[in-house]
Coordinates of C-alpha atoms in Angstrom, one line a residue:
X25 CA 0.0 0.0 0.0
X26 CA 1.3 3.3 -0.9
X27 CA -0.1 5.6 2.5
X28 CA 0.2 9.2 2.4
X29 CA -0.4 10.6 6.1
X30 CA -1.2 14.7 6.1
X31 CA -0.6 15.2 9.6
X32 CA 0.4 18.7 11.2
X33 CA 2.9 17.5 14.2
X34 CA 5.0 14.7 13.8
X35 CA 8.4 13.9 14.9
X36 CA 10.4 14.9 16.6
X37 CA 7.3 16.9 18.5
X38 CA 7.4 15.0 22.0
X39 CA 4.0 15.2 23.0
X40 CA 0.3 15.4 21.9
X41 CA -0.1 13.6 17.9
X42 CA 2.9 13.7 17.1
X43 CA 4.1 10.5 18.7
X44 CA 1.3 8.8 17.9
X45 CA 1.9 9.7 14.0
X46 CA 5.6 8.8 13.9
X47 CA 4.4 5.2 15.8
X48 CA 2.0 4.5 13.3
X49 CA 3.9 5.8 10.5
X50 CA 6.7 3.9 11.5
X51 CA 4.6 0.3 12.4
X52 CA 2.8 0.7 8.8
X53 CA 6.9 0.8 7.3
X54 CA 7.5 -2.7 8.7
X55 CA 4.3 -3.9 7.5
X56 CA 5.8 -3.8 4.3
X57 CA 3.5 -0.3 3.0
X58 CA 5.5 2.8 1.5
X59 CA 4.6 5.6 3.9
X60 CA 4.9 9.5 3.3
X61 CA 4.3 11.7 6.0
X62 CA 3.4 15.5 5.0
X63 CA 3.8 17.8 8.0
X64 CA 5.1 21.0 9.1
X65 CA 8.7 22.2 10.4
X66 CA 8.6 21.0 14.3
X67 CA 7.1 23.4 16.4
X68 CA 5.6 22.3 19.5
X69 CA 5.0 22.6 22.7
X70 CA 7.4 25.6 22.5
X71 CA 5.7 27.1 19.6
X72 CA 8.7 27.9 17.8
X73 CA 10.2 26.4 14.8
X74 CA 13.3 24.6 16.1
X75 CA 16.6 26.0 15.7
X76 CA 17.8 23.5 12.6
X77 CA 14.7 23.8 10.6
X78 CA 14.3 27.7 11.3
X79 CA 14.5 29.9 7.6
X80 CA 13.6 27.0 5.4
X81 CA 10.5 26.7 2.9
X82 CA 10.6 22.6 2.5
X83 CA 13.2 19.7 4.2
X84 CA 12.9 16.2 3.0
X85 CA 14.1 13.6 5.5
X86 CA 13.5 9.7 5.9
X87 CA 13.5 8.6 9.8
X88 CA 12.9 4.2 10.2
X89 CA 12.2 3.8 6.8
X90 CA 9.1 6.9 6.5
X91 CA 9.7 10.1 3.8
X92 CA 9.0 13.0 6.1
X93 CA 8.1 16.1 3.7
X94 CA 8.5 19.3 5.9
X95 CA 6.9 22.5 4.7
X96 CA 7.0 25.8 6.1
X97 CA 4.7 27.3 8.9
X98 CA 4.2 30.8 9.6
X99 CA 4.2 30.5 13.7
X100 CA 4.2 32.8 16.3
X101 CA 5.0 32.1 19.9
X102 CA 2.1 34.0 21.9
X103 CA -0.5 33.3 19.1
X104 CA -3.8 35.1 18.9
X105 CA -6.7 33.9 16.9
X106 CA -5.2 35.7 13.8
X107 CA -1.5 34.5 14.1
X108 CA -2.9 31.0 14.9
X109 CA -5.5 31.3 11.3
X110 CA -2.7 32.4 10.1
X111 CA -0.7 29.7 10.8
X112 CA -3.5 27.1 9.2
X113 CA -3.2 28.8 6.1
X114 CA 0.4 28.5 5.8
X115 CA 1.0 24.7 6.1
X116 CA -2.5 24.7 3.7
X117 CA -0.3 26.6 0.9
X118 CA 2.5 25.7 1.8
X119 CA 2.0 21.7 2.0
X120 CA 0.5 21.3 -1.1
X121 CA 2.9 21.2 -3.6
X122 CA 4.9 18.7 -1.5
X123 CA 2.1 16.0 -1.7
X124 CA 2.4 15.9 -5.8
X125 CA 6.9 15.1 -4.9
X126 CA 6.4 11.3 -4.2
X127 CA 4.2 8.4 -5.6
X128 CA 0.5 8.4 -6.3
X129 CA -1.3 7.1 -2.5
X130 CA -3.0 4.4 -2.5
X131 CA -5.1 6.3 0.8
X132 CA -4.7 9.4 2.5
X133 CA -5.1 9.4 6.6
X134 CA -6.0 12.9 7.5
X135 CA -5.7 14.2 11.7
X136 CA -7.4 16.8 12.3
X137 CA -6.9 19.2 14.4
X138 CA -6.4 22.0 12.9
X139 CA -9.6 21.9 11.0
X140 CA -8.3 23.8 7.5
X141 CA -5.4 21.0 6.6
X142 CA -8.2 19.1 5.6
X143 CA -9.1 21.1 2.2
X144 CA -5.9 20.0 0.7
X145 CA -5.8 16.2 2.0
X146 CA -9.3 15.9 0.2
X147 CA -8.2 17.9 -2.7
X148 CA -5.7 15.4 -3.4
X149 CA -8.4 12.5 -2.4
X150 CA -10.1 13.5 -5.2
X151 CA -7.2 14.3 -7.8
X152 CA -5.7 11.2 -6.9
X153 CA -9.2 9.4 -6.6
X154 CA -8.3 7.4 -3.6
X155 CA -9.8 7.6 -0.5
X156 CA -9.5 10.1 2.7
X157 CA -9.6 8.5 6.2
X158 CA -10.0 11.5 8.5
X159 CA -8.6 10.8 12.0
X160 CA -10.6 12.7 14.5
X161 CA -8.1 14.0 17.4
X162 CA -10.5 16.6 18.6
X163 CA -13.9 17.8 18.1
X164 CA -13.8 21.1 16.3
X165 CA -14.9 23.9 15.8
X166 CA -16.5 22.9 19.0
X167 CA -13.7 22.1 21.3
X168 CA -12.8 26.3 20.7
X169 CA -16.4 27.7 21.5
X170 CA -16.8 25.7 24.1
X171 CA -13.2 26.7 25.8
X172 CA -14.1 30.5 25.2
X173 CA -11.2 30.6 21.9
X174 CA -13.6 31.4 19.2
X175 CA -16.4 33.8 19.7
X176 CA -17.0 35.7 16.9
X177 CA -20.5 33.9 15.0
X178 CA -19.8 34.5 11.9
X179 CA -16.2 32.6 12.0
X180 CA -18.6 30.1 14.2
X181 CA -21.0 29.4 11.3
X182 CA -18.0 29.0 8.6
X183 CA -16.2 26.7 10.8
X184 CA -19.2 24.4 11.3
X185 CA -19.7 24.3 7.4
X186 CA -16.4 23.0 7.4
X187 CA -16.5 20.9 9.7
X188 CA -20.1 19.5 7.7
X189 CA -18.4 19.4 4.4
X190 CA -15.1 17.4 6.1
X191 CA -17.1 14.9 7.5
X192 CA -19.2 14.5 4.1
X193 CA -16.6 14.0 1.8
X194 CA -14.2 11.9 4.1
X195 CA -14.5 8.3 2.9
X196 CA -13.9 7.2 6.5
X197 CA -13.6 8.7 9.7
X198 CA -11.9 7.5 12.6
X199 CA -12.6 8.7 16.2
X200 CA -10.5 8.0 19.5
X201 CA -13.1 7.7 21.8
X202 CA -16.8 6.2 21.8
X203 CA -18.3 10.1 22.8
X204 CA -17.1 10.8 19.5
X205 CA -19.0 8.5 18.0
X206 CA -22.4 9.6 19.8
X207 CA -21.1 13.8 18.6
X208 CA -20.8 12.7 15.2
X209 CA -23.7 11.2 15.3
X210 CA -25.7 13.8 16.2
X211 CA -24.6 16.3 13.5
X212 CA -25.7 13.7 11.3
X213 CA -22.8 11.5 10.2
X214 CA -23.6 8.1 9.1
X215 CA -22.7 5.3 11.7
X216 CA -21.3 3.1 9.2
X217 CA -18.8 5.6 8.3
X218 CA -17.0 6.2 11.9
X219 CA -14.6 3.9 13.2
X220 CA -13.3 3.9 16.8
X221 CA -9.8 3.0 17.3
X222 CA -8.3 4.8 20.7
X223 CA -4.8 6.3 20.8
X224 CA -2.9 3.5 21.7
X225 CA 0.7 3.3 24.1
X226 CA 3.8 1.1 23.4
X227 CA 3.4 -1.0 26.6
X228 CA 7.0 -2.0 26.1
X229 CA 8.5 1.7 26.5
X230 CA 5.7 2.5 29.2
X231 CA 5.3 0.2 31.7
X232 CA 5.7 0.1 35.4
X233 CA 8.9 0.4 36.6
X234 CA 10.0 0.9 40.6
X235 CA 9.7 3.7 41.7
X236 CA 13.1 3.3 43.8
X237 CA 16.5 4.5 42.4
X238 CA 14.9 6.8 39.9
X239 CA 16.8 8.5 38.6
X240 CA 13.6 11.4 38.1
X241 CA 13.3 11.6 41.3
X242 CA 16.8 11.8 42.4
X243 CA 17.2 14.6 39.9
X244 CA 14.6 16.5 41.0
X245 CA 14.9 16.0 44.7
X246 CA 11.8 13.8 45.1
X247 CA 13.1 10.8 46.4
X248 CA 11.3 11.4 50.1
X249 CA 8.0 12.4 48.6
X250 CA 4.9 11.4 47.7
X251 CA 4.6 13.0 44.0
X252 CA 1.6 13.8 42.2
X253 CA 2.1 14.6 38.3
X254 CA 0.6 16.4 35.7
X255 CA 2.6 16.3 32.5
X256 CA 1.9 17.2 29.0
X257 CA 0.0 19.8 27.1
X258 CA -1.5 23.1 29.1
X259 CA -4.5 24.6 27.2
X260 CA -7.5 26.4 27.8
X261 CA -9.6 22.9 28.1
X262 CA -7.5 21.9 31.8
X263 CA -7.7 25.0 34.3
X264 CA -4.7 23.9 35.9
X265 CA -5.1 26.3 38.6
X266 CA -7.2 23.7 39.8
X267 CA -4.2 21.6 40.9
X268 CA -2.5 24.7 42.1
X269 CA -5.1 25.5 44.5
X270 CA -5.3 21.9 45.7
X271 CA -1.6 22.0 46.2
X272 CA -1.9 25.0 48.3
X273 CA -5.0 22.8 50.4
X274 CA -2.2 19.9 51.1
X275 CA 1.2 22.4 52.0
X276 CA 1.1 21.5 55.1
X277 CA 1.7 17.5 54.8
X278 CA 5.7 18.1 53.5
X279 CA 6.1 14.9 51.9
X280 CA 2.9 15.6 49.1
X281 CA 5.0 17.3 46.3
X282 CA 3.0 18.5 43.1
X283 CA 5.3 18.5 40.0
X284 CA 3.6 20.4 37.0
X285 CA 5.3 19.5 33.4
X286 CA 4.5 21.5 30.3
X287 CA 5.8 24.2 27.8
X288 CA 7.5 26.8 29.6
X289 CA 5.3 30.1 28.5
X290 CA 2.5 28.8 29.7
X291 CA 4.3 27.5 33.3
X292 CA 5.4 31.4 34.0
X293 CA 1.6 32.4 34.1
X294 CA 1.3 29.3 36.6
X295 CA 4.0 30.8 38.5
X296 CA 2.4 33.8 39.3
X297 CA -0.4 31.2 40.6
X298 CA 1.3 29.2 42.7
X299 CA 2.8 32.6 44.3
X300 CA -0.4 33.8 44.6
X301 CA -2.3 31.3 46.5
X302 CA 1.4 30.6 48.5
X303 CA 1.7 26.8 47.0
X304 CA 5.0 26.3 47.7
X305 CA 4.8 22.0 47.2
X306 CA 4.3 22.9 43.7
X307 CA 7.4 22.3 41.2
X308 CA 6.8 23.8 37.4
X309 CA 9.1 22.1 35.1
X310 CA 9.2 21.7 31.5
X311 CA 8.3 18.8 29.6
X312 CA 10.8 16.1 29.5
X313 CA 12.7 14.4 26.2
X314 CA 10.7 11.3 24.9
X315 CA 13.1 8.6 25.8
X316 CA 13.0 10.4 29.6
X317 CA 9.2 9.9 29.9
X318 CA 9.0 6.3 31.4
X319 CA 11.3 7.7 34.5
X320 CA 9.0 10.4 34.7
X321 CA 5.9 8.5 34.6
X322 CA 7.0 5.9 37.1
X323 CA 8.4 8.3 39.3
X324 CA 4.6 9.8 40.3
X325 CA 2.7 8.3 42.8
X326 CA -0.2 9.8 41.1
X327 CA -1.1 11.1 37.8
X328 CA -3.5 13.5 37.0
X329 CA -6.0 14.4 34.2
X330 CA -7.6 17.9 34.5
X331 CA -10.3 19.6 32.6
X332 CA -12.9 21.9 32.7
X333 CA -16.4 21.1 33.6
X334 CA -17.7 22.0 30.2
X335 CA -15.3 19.6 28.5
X336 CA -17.6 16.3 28.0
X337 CA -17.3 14.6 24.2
X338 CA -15.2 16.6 22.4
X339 CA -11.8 15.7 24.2
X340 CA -9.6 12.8 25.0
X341 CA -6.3 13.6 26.7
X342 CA -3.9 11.4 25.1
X343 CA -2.2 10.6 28.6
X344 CA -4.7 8.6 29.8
X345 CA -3.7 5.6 28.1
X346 CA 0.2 6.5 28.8
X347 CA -0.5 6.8 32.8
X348 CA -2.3 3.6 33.1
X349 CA 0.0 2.2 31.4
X350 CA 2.7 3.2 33.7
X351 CA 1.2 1.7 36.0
X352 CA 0.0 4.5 38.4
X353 CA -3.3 5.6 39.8
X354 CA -5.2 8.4 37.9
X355 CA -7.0 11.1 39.9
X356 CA -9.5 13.0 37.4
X357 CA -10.6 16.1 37.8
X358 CA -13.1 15.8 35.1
X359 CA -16.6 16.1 33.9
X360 CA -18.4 12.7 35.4
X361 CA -20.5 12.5 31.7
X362 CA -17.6 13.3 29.9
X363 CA -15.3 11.0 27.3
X364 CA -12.5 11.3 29.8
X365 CA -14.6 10.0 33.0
X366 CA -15.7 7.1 30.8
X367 CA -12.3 5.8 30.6
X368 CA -10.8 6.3 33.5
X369 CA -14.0 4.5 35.1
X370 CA -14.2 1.9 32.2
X371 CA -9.9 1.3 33.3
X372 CA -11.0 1.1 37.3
X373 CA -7.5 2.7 37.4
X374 CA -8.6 6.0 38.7
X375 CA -11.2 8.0 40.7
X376 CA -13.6 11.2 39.3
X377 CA -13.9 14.2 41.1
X378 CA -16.0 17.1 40.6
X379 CA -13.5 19.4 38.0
X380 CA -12.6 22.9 38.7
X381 CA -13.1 22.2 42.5
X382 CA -9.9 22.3 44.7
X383 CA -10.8 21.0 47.4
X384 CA -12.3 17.7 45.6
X385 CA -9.1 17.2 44.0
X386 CA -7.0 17.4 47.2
X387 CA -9.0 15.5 49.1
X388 CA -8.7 12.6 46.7
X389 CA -4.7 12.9 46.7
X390 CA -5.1 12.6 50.3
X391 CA -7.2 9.3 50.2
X392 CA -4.2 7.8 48.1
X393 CA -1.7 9.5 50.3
X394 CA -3.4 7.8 53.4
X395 CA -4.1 4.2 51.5
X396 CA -1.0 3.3 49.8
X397 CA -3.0 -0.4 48.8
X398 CA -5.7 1.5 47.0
X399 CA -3.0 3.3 45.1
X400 CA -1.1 0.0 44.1
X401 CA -4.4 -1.6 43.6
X402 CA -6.0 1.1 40.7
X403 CA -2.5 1.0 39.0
X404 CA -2.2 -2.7 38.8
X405 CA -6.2 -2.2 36.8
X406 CA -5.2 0.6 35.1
X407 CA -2.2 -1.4 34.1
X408 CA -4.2 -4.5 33.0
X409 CA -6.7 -2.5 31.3
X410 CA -3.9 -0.4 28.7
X411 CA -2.5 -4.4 28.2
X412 CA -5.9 -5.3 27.3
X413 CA -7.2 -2.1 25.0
X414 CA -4.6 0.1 24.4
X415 CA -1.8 -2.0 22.8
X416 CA 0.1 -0.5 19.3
X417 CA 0.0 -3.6 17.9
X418 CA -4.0 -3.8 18.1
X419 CA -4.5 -0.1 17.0
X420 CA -2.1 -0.9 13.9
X421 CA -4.2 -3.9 13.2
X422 CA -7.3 -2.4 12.8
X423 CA -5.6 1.1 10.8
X424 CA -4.2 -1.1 8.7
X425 CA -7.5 -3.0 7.8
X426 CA -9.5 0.2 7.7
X427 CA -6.5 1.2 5.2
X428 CA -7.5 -1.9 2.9
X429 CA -11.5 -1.7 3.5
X430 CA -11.4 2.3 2.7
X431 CA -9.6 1.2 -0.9
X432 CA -11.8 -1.7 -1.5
X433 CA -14.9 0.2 -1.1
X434 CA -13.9 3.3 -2.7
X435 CA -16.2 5.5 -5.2
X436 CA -15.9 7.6 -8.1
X437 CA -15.3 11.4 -6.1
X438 CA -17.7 12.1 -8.2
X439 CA -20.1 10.2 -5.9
X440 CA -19.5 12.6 -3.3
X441 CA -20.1 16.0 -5.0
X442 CA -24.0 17.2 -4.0
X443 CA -26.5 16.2 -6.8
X444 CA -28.2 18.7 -8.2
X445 CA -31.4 18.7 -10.3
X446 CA -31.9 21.1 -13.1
X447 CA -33.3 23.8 -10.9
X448 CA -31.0 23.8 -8.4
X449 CA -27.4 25.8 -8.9
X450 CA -24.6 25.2 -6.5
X451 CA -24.8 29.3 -5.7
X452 CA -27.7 31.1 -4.8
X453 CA -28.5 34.3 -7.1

């Protein structure tokens, strides 16, 4: 199979998509497919281009047998709503012409987010008559209403069209959750044309080491303490001055430490938080290299997933499946309806507290703090229950056979264009 993947972050990005695309990328490769990666110049979480791909319009590279095609991204590194529109359009124009450099696809695998890189993936779909398979990360335009990012209406209502004319013309779509399924749903997408396949973990890399001798902890002067660990992406969707303010509840038990990992802009306006509300126990520090993260990981006590309570099926932090994995109890301050709830219950590797409540989310560190068996017991089933549903090897399975049913059961694009009868005219006048 000849697999062109139009995907935004890819390697060497060390959190969010990006590992998961290089994974997949990577697994198709050994499978025996040709794989071709079209993505922008690495970016994130710092939101700068990285120093040895700064000042350059396109880089070709091959990394484990996958042709990455690099194009470049107009970026800024305190975006707002125009710089990050802005930055879209870029890797729309700009990643084009780099899709027509290698051999004709065979299928396209689209992730979305952002939204606008899907009008030239099914461009090509339909110049290249092969199919699109859109991977649904998150839920948008809805994920940035909902958060407060987009407010303007009319930018609302052309989003939405978007979003409606993305999920016609996609030949598949595959969601990471089951709430996606029952959102797409609702705006009217055919069930037979959604697939769920959740983010998978490589339980080989991830998996749950001791927590004695680690080196983590020793570097960070956490050997003595009992840590509890947020890691990974810090957007408007979390409220991390949630954990903040539960920190500052538990300063005076010295051995509960809080260590907060995550791009380093958004950890100075946490700062000025934990100064704030005098939450000393807390320790801001940015996100560690990939081949670090098992330490990391295995050197909490705790792990937790934060959100806001308005977040229910449109998200699905990607570190769930890592911290179960890891073998750690989850605490999640989270929506109880929401997609996130649904796993963590669904794992038994965690507990749900009310989100955006401090003193819910302290009190249930303290329960684990107090009962060191219930902590070793919900990370032996959250353990058990990533071996069971969140293995690469499965996910790969089932991409690669939605790969092969997608071209099987393709139509002519002209299939998908609207019909029209003789009174009808694709512009109103």
């Amino acid at each position: 199979m000849q697999i062109l993947i139009y995907s935004y972050n890819y390697y060497p990005e060390p959190i969010g998509i990006a590992p998961l695309m290089t994974e997949l990328a990577e697994g198709l490769v050994k499978r025996g497919h040709e794989v071709r990666v079209i993505t922008g110049m690495p970016n994130y979480p710092q939101r700068q281009i990285y120093d040895e791909y700064r000042r350059k319009l396109y880089i070709t590279e091959e990394k484990n047998g996958v042709i990455i095609e690099r194009c470049y991204l107009r970026i800024k590194s305190k975006p707002n709503l125009i710089d990050r529109l802005l930055l879209e359009l870029s890797f729309v124009f700009t990643s084009f012409p780099q899709a027509f450099k290698g051999k004709q696809p065979d299928v396209i695998l689209l992730t979305v987010p952002p939204l606008l890189i899907s009008l030239p993936a099914i461009l090509l779909g339909w110049l290249y008559n092969c199919p699109v398979v859109l991977n649904v990360q998150d839920i948008l335009p809805e994920a940035a209403v909902r958060v407060g990012l987009i407010k303007n209406k009319l930018m609302i209502r052309t989003l939405e069209a978007l979003e409606k004319f993305v999920y016609r013309t996609a030949h598949t779509i595959s969601v990471i959750a089951d709430g996606f399924v029952d959102n797409l749903i609702d705006k009217s997408v055919p069930a037979n044309k959604i697939a769920c396949i959740p983010n998978w973990v490589n339980l080989n890399f991830i998996r749950p080491f001791p927590k004695e001798n680690n080196s983590w902890r020793t570097t960070h002067q956490l050997d003595d303490k009992f840590v509890v660990l947020y890691s990974g992406n810090i957007a408007l969707t979390q409220g991390l001055e949630t954990v903040v303010e539960a920190a500052a509840c538990l300063r005076h038990i010295k051995e509960i430490a809080f260590v907060i990992a995550g791009e380093s802009q958004a950890l100075k306006t946490l700062q000025q938080h934990c100064l704030a509300c005098g939450a000393d126990n807390v320790l801001l520090l940015p996100l560690e290299q990939r081949e670090k993260l098992p330490q990391m990981l295995a050197g909490a006590d705790v792990g937790l997933i934060v959100q806001k309570r308005n977040v229910i099926s449109f998200n699905m932090p990607s570190k769930i499946p890592l911290l179960l994995a890891s073998g750690r109890p989850i605490v999640g301050s989270i929506p109880a309806t929401g997609t996130a709830a649904k796993a963590i219950k669904e794992s038994g590797g965690g507990m749900i507290v009310e989100p955006e409540s401090a003193d819910a989310l302290a009190t249930a560190v303290l329960d684990l703090y107090n009962h060191p068996e219930l902590a070793a017991q919900l990370g032996q089933k959250g353990r058990k229950f990533a071996v069971e549903n969140y293995c690469f090897e499965q996910a790969l399975d089932r991409y690669e056979k939605l790969f092969f049913d997608a071209i099987a059961n393709k139509v002519s694009n002209l299939e998908i264009l609207p019909k029209l009868s003789s009174k009808e005219s694709l512009v109103d006048i």
